Short mmCIF file of C-alpha atoms in Angstrom, two decimals:
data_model
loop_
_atom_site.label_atom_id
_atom_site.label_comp_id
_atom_site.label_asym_id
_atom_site.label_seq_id
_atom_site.Cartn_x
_atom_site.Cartn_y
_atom_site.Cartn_z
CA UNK A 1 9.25 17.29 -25.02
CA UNK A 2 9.99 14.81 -27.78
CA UNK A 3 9.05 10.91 -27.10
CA UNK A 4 10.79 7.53 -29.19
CA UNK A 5 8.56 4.59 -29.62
CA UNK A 6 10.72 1.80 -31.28
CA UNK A 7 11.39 -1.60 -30.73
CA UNK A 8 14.77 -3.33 -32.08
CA UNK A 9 13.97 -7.49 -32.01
CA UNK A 10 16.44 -10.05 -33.54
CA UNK A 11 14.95 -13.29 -33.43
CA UNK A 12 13.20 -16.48 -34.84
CA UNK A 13 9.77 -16.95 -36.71
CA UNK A 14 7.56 -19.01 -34.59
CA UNK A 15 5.41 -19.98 -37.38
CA UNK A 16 4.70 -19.49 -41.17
CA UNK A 17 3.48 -15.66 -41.66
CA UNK A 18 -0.62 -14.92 -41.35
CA UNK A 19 -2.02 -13.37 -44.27
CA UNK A 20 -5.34 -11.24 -43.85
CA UNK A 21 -6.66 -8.54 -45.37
CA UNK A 22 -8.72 -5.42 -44.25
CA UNK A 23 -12.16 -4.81 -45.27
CA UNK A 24 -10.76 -1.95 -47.94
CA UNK A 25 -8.92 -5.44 -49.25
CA UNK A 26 -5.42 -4.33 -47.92
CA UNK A 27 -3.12 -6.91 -47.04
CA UNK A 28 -1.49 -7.23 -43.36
CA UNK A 29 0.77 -9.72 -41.87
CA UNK A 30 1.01 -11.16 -38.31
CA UNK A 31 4.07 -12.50 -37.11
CA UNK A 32 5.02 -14.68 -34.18
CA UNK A 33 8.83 -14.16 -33.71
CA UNK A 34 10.69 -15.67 -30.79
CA UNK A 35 13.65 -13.97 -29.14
CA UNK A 36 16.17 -16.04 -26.25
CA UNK A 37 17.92 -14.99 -23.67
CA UNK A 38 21.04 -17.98 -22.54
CA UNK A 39 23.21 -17.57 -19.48
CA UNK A 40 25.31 -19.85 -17.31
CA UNK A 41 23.77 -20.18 -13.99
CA UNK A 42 26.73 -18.77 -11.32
CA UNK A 43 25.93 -21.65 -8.59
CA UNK A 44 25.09 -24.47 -10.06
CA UNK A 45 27.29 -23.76 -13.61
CA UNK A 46 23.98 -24.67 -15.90
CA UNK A 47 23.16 -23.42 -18.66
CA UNK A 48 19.75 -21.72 -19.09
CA UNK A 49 17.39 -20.32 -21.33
CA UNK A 50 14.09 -17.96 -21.54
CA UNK A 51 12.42 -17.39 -24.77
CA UNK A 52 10.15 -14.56 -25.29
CA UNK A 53 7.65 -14.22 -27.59
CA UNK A 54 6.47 -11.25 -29.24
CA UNK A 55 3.77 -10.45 -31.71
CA UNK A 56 4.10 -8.64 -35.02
CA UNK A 57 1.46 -6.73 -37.54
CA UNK A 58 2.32 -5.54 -40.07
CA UNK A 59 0.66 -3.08 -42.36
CA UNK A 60 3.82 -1.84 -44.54
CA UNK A 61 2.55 -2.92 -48.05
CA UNK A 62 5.98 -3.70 -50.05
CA UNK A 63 7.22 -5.79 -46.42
CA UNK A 64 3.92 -7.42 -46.40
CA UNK A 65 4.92 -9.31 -49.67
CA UNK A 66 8.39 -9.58 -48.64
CA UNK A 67 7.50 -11.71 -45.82
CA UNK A 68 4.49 -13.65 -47.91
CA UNK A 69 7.10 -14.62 -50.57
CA UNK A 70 10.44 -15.12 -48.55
CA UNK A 71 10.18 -16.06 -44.65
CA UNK A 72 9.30 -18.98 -43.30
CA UNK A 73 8.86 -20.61 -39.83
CA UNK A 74 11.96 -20.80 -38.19
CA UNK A 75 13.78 -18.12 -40.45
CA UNK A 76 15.64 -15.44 -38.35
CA UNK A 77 14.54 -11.60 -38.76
CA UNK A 78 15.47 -8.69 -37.38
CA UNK A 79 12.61 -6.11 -37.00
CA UNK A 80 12.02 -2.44 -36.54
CA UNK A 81 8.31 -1.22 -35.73
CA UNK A 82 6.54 0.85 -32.81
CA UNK A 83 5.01 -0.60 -29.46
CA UNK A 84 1.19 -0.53 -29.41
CA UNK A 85 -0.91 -1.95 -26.88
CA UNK A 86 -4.70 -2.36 -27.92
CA UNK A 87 -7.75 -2.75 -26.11
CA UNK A 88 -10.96 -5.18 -26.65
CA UNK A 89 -13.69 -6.76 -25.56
CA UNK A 90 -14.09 -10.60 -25.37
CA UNK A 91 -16.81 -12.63 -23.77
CA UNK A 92 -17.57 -9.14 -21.91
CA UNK A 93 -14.18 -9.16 -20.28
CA UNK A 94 -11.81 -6.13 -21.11
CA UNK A 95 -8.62 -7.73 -22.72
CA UNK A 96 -5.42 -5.87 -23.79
CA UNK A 97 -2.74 -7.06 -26.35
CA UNK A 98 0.64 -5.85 -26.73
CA UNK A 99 2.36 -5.94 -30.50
CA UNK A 100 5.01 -4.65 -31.77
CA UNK A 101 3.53 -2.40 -35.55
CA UNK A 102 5.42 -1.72 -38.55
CA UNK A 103 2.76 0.97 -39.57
CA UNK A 104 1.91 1.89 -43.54
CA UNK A 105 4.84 3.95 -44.12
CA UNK A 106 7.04 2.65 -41.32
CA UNK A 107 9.59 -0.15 -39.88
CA UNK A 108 11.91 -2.32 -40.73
CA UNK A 109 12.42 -6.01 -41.70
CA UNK A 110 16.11 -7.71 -42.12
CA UNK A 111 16.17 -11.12 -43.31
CA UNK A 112 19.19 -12.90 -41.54
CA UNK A 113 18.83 -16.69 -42.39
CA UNK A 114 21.01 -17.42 -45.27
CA UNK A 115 19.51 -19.05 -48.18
CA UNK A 116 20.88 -21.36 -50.56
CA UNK A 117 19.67 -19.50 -53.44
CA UNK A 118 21.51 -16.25 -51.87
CA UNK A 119 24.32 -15.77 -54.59
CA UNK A 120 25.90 -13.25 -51.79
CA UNK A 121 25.77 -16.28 -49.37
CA UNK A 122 27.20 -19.00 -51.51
CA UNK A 123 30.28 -18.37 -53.68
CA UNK A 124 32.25 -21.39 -54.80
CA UNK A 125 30.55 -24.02 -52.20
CA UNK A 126 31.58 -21.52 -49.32
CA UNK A 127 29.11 -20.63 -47.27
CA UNK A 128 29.47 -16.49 -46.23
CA UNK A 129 27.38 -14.80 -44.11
CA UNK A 130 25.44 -11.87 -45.72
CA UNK A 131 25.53 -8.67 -45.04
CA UNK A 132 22.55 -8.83 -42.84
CA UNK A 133 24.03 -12.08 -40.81
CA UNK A 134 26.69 -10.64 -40.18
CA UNK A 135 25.36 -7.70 -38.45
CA UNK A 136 22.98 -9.95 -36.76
CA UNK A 137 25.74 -11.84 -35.21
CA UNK A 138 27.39 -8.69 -34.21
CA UNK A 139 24.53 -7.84 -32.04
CA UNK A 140 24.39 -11.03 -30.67
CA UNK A 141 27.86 -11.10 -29.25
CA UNK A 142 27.20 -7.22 -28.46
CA UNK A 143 24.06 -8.38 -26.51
CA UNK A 144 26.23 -11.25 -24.59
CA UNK A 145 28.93 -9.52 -23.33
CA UNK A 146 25.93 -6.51 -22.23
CA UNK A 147 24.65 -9.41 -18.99
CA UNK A 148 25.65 -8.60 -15.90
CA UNK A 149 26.43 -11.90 -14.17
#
């Protein structure tokens, strides 16, 4: 029977990318990206909002240095990687940590923020939306008109 582990997340970068390396001297990132959910409350007509967060690692070499050089706190991303839950030990309790892996030779990183230095972004003082904003705000209305109530 085949199986799918993959994880689509759109969202904001909590804070500026951690840089560590391996003991072989590889380089890995960890990511804190935030995703939130709004609706319009049906009795009392607020509006509300839940944020998630999620954590990242990544282990891709070439998006490693894409998101050491180019994303910043706040920046929106979309990201493609695997589930993994881990297992360790702390202070002799059992602990277990949930991430979502872009693996050596896997994922998937979009950056959606436009920049100012962006030629595609920027033509004549107009601001247009890349390529990769404008499918991020695609799935965003997708996502919206998806809720039930």
């Amino acid at each position: 029977m085949a199986s799918l582990n993959k994880i689509m997340l759109l969202g904001n970068l909590g804070n500026e990318p951690e840089i560590k390396a391996t003991k072989s001297g590889s380089e890995f990132a960890n990511l804190s990206i935030a995703t939130t959910e709004s609706w319009k409350d049906k009795n009392s007509g607020e509006k509300k909002e839940k944020t998630e967060w999620h954590r990242v690692v990544i282990f891709n070499q070439g998006l490693v240095k894409v998101v050491k050089n180019y994303c910043h706190k706040g920046d929106k991303l979309y990201i493609e990687g695997a589930i993994r839950t881990r297992k360790y030990d702390q202070d002799g309790q059992t602990k277990y940590s949930t991430e979502v892996v872009l693996g050596q030779y896997s994922g998937n990183i979009v950056m959606c923020s436009p920049k100012s230095s962006n030629s595609d972004a920027k033509v004549h003082g107009i601001d247009y939306p890349t390529k990769a904003q404008a499918q991020a705000n695609r799935m965003e209305e997708e996502l919206d008109d998806e809720i039930p109530f």
